[in-house]
mmCIF file of C-alpha atoms in Angstrom:
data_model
loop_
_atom_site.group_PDB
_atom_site.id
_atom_site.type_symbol
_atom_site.label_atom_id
_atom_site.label_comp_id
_atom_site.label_asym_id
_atom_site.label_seq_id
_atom_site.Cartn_x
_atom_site.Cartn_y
_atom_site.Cartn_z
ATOM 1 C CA UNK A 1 184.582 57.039 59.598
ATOM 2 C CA UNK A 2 184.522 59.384 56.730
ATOM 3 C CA UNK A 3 181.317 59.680 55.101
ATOM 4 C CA UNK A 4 180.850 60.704 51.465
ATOM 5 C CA UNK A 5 178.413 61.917 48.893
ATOM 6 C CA UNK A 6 178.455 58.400 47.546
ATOM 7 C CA UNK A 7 177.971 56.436 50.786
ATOM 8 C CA UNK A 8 174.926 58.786 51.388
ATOM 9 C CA UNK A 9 173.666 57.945 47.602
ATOM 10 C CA UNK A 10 174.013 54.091 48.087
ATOM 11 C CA UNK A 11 172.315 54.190 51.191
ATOM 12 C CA UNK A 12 169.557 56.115 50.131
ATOM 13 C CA UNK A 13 169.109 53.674 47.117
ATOM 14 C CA UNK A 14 169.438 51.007 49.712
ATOM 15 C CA UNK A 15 166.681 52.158 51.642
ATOM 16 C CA UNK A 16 164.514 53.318 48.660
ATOM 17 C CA UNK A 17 164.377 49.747 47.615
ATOM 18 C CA UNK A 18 163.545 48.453 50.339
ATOM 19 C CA UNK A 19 160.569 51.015 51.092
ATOM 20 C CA UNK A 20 159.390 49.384 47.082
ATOM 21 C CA UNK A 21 159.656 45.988 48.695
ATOM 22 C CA UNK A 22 157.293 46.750 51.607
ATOM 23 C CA UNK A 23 154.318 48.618 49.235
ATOM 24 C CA UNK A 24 155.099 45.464 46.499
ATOM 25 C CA UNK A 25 154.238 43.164 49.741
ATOM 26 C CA UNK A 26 151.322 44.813 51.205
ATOM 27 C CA UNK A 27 149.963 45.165 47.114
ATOM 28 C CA UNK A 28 150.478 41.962 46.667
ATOM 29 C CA UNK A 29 148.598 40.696 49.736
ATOM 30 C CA UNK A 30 145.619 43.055 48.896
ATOM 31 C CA UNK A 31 145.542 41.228 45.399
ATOM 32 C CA UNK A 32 145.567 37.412 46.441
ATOM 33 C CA UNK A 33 143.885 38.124 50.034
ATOM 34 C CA UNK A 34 146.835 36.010 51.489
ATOM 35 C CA UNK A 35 148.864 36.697 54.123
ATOM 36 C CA UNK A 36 152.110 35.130 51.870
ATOM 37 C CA UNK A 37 152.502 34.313 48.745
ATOM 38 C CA UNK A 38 155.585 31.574 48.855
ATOM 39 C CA UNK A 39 156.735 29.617 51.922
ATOM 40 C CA UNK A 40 159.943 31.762 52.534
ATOM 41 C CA UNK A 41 157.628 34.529 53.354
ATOM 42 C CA UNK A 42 156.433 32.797 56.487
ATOM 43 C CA UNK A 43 157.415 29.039 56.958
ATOM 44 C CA UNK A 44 155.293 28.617 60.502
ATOM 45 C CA UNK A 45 152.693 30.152 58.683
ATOM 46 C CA UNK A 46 153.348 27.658 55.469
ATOM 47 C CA UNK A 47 153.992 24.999 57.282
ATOM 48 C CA UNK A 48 150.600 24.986 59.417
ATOM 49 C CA UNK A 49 148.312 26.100 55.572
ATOM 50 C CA UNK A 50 149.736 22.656 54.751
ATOM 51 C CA UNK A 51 148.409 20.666 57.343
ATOM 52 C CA UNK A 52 145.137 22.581 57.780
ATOM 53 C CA UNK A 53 144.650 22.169 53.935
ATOM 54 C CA UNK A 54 145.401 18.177 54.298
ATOM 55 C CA UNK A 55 142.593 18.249 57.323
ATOM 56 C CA UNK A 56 140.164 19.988 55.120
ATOM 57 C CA UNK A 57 141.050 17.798 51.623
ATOM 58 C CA UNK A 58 140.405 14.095 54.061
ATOM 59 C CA UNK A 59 136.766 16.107 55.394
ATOM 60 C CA UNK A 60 135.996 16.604 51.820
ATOM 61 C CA UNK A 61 137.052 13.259 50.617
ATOM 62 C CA UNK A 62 134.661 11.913 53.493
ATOM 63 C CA UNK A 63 131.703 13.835 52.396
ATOM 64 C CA UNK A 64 132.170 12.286 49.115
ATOM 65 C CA UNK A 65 131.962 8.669 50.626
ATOM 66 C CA UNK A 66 129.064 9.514 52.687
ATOM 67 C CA UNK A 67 127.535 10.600 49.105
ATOM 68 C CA UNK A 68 128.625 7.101 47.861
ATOM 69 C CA UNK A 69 127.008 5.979 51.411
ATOM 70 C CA UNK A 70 123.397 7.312 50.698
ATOM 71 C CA UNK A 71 123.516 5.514 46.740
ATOM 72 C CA UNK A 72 123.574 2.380 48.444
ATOM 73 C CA UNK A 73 121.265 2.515 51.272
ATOM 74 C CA UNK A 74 118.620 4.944 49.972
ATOM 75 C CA UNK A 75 118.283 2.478 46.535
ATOM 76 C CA UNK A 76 118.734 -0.374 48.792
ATOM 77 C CA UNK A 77 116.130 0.987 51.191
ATOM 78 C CA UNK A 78 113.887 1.535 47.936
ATOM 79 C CA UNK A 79 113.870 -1.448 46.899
ATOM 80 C CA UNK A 80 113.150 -3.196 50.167
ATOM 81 C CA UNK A 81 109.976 -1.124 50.159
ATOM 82 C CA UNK A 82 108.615 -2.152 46.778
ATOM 83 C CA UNK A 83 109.744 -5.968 47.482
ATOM 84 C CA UNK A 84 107.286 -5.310 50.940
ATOM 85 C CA UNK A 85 104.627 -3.880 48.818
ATOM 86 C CA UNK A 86 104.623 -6.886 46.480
ATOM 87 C CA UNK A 87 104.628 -8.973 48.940
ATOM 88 C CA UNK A 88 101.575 -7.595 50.683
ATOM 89 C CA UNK A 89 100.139 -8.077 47.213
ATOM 90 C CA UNK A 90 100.644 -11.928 47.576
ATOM 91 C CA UNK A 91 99.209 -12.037 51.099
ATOM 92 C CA UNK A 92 96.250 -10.591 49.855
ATOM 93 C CA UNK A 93 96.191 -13.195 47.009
ATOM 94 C CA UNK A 94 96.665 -15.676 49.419
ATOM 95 C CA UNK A 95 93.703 -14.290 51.881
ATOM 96 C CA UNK A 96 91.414 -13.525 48.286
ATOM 97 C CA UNK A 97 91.976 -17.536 47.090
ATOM 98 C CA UNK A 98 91.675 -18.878 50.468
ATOM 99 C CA UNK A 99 87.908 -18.696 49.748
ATOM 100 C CA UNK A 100 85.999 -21.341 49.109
ATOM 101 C CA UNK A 101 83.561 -19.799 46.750
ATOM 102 C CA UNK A 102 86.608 -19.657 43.868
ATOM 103 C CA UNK A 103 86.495 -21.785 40.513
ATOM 104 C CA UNK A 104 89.437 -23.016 39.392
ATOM 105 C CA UNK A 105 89.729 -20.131 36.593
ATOM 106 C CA UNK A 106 89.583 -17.455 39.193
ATOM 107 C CA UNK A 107 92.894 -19.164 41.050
ATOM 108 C CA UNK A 108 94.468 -20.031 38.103
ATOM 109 C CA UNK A 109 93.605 -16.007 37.231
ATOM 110 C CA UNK A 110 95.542 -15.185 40.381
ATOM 111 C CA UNK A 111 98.531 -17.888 39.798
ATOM 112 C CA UNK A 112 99.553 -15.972 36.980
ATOM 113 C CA UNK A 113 99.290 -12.519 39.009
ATOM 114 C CA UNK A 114 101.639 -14.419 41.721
ATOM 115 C CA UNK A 115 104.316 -15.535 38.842
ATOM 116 C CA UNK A 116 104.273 -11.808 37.321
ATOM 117 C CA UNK A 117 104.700 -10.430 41.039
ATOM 118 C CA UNK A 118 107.882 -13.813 41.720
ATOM 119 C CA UNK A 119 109.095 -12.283 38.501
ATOM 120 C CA UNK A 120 109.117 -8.367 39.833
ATOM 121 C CA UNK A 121 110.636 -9.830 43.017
ATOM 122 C CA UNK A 122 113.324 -11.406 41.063
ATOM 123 C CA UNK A 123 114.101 -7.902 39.679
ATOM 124 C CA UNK A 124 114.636 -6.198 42.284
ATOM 125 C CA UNK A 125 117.271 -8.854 44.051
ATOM 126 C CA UNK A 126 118.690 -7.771 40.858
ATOM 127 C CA UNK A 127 118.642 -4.175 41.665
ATOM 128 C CA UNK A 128 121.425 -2.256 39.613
ATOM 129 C CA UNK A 129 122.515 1.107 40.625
ATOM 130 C CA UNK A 130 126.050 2.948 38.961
ATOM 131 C CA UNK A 131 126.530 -0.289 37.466
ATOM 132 C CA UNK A 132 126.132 -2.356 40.425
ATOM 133 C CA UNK A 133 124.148 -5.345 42.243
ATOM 134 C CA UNK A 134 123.716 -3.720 45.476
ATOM 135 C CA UNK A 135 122.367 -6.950 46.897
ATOM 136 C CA UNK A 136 125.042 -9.291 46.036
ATOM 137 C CA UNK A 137 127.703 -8.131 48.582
ATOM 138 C CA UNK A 138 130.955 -7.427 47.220
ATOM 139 C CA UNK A 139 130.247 -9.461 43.602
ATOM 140 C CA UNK A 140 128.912 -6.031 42.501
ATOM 141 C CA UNK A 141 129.239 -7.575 38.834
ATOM 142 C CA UNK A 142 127.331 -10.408 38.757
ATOM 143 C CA UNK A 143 123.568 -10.995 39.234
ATOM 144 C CA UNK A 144 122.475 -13.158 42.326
ATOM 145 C CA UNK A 145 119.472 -14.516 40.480
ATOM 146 C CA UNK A 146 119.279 -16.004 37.809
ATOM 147 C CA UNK A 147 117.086 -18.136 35.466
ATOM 148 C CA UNK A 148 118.341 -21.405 34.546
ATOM 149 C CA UNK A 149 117.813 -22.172 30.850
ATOM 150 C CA UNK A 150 117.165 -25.745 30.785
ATOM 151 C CA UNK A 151 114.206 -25.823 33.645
ATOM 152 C CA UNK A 152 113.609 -21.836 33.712
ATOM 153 C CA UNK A 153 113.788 -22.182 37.574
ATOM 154 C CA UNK A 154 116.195 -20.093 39.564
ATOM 155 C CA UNK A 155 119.382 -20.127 40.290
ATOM 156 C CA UNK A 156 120.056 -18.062 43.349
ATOM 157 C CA UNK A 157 124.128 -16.778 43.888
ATOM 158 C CA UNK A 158 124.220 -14.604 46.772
ATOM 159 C CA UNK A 159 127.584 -13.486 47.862
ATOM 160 C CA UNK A 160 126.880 -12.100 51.913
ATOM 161 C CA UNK A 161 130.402 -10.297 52.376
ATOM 162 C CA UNK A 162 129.816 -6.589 53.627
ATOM 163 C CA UNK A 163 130.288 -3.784 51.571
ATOM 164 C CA UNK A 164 131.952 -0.800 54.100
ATOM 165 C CA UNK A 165 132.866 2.021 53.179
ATOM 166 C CA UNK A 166 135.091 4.578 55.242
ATOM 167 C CA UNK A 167 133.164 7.835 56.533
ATOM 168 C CA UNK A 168 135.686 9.465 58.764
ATOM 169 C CA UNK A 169 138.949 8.365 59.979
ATOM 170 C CA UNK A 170 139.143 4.564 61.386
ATOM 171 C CA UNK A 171 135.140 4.320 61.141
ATOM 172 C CA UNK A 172 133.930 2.206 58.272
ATOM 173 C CA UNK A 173 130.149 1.734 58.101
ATOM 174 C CA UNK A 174 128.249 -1.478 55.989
ATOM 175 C CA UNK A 175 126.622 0.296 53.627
ATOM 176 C CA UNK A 176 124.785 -2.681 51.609
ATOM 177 C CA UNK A 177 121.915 -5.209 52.844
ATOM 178 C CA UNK A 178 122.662 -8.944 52.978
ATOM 179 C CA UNK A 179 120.403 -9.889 49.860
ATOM 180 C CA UNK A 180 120.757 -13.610 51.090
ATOM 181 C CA UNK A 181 118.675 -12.780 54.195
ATOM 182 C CA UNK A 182 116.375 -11.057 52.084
ATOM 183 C CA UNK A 183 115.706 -13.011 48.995
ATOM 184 C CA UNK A 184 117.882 -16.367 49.113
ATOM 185 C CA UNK A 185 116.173 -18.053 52.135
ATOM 186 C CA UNK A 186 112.737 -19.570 51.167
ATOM 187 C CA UNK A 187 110.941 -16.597 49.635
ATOM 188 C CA UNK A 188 111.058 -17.664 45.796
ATOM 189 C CA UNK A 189 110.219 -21.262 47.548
ATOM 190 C CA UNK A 190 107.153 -20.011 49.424
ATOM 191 C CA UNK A 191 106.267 -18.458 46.257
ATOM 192 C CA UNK A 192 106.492 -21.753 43.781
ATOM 193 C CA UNK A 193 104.173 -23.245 46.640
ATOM 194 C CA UNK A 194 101.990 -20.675 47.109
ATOM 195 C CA UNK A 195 101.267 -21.203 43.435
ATOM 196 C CA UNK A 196 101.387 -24.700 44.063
ATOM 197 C CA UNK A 197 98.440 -24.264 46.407
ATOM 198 C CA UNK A 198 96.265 -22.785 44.244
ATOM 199 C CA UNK A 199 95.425 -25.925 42.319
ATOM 200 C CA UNK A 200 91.853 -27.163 43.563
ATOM 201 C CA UNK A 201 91.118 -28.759 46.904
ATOM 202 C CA UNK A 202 94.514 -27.480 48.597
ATOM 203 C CA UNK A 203 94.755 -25.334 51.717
ATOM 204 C CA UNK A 204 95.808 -21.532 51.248
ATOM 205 C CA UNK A 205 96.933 -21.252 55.088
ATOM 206 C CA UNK A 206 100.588 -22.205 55.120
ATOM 207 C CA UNK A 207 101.260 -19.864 52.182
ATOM 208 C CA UNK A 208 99.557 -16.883 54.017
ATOM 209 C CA UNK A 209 101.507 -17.605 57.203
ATOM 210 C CA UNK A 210 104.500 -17.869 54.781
ATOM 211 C CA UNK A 211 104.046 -14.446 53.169
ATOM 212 C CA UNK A 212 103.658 -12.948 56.573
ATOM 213 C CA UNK A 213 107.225 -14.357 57.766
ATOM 214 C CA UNK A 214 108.519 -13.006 54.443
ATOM 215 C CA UNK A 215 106.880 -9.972 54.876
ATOM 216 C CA UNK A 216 107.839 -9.924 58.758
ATOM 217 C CA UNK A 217 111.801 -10.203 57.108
ATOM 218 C CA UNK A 218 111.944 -7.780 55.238
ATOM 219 C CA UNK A 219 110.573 -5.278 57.229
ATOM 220 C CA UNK A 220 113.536 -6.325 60.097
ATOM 221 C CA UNK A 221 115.973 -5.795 57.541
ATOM 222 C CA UNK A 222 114.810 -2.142 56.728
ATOM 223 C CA UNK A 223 114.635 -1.605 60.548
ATOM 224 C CA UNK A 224 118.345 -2.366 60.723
ATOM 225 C CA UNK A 225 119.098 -0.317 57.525
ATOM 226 C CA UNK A 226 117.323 2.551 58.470
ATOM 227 C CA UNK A 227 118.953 2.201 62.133
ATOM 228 C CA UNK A 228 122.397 2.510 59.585
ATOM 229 C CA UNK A 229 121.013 5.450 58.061
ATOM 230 C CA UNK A 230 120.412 7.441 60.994
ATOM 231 C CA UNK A 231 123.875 6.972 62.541
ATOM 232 C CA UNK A 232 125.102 8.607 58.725
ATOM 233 C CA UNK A 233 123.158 11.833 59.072
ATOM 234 C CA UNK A 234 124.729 11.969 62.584
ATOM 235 C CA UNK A 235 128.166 11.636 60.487
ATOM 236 C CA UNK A 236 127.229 13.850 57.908
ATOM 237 C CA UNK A 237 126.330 16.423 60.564
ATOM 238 C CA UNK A 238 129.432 15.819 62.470
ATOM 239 C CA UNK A 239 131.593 16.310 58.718
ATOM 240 C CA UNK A 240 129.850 19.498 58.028
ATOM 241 C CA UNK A 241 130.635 20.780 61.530
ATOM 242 C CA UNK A 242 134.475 19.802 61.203
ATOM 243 C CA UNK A 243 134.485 21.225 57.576
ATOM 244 C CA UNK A 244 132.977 24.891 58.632
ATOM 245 C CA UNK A 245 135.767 24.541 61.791
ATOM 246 C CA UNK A 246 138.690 23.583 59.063
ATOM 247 C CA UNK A 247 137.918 26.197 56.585
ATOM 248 C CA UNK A 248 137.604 28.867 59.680
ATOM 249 C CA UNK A 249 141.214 27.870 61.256
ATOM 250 C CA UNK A 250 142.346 27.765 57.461
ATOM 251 C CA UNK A 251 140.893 31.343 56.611
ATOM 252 C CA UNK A 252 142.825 32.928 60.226
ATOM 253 C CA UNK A 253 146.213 31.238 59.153
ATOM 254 C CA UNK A 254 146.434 32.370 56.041
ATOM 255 C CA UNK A 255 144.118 34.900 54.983
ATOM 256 C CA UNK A 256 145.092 38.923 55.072
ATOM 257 C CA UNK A 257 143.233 41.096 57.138
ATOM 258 C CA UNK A 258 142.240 43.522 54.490
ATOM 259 C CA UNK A 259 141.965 46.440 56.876
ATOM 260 C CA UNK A 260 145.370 46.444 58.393
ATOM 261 C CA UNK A 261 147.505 45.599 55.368
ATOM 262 C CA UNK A 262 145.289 48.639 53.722
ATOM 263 C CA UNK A 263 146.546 50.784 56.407
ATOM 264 C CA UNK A 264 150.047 49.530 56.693
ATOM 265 C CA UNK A 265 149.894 50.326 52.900
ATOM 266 C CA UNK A 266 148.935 53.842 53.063
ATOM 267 C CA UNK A 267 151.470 54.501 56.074
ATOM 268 C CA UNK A 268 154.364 52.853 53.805
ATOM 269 C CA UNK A 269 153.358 54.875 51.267
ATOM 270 C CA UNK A 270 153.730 58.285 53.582
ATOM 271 C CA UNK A 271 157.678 56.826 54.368
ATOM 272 C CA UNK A 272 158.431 56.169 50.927
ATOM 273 C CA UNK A 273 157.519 59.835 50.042
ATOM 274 C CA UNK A 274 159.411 61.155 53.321
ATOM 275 C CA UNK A 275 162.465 58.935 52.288
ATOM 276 C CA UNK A 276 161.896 60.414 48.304
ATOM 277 C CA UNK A 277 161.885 64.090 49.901
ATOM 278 C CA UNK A 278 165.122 63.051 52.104
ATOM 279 C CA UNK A 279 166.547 61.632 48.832
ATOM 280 C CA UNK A 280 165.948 64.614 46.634
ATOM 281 C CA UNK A 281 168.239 67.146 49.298
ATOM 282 C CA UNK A 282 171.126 64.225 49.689
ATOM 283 C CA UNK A 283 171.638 63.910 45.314
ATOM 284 C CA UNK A 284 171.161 67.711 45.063
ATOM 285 C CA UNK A 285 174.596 68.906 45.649
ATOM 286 C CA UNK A 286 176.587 69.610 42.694
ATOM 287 C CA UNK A 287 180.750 69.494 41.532
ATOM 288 C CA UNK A 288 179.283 73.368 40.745
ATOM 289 C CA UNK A 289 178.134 73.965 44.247
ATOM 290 C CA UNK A 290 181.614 73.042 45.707
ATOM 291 C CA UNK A 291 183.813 75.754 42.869
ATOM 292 C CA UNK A 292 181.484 78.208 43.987
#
């Protein structure tokens, strides 16, 4: 096959061109850190960023439920612990009128402590947090006590459906407390009778058992809660441990390694001044060098 001046020009161009699109690949990969830059420039490479990437975006989601996780049981826990303080208040009411050496103004003085602490009590079954009843199951909008406005006694509306929430995949945890166990058995009940019993000549002895079982109660419930809680941090722990493991698999896939594609640079560079050399004795010939 005949070769010409021409054929040796095209192929040089050729070549030159091609020597651009190496440096333009390794610059390009020393700019954005990544190992490509569009799927055609490695589709096993693309194709496994994708699913890594959907791994890491489902940990991340999680982490953001177990966020939405700790709202409810840390307020929920919060609240069970000032509904056990005020309720230790009571018992000690109950223990302080139980003797015999009161007037009737002193017990009446403590009745109206007892219907300020039924009133606090109330409150927190009422507990709001992000615009939610946390004790009222899945009827987040609506209160599960109220005060009726013909008697003023309560009206008590407890819906006990859990509230679960997903943490990781196929494991849903109940995030809320059953506010029916807590605060819609006899508890405002005891209460109206403890106050009850504080009229002269009655016994104080049923109502200070009764504020122990209440008190008893509500201390199970935050047993099982916290029980709850712990088996989150164990989540949380296991999320942050699969997020650190996703972002490390993600970072080998796709991420350059600076130090070769610095040194594949610099030895492109080297052939694309070799091949500009070459290319500068192939174009030199002139129509005057062949008359001569």
């Amino acid at each position: 096959m005949r070769v010409t001046q021409s054929m040796l020009t095209n192929n040089m161009l050729s070549n030159m061109s091609k020597s651009y699109e190496q440096m333009g690949k390794y610059q390009k990969q020393l700019s954005t850190g990544k190992k490509i830059s569009r799927p055609s420039d490695d589709p096993v490479v693309a194709m496994k960023g994708m699913n890594y990437r959907t791994q890491l975006t489902e940990i991340e989601q999680f982490q953001r439920n177990i966020g939405e996780v700790h709202n409810w049981m840390d307020n929920s826990d919060a609240a069970l612990d000032k509904t056990t303080k005020a309720l230790q208040r009571l018992r000690e009411l109950a223990v302080q009128a139980s003797n015999g050496t009161y007037e009737k103004g002193q017990r009446e003085n403590i009745a109206e402590e007892v219907k300020q602490l039924k009133d606090h009590i109330k409150d927190l079954a009422n507990t709001k947090v992000n615009n939610k009843y946390i004790f009222n199951g899945k009827n987040t909008t609506e209160a599960p006590v109220s005060v009726n406005e013909t008697d003023g006694s309560l009206v008590k509306n407890f819906n006990s459906e859990s509230v679960n929430i997903e943490v990781s995949k196929a494991t849903k945890l109940n995030v809320n407390v059953d506010g029916n166990e807590v605060f819609g058995k006899d508890l405002f009940s005891d209460i109206d009778q403890f106050v009850s019993n504080l009229n002269p000549g009655k016994d104080l002895g049923d109502s200070i058992t009764a504020m122990d079982d209440n008190i008893n109660n509500v201390v199970n419930t935050r047993a099982d809660l916290g029980a709850r809680m712990n088996r989150v941090e164990l989540v949380e722990d296991r999320l942050s441990s699969q997020e650190i493991m996703a972002t490390r698999i993600l970072s080998d896939n796709e991420d350059a390694e600076l130090e070769k594609v610095i040194t594949k640079l610099k030895t492109q560079e080297s052939i694309h001044r070799a091949a500009l050399s070459v290319g500068a004795r192939i174009i030199q010939p002139t129509l005057m060098d062949f008359l001569r």
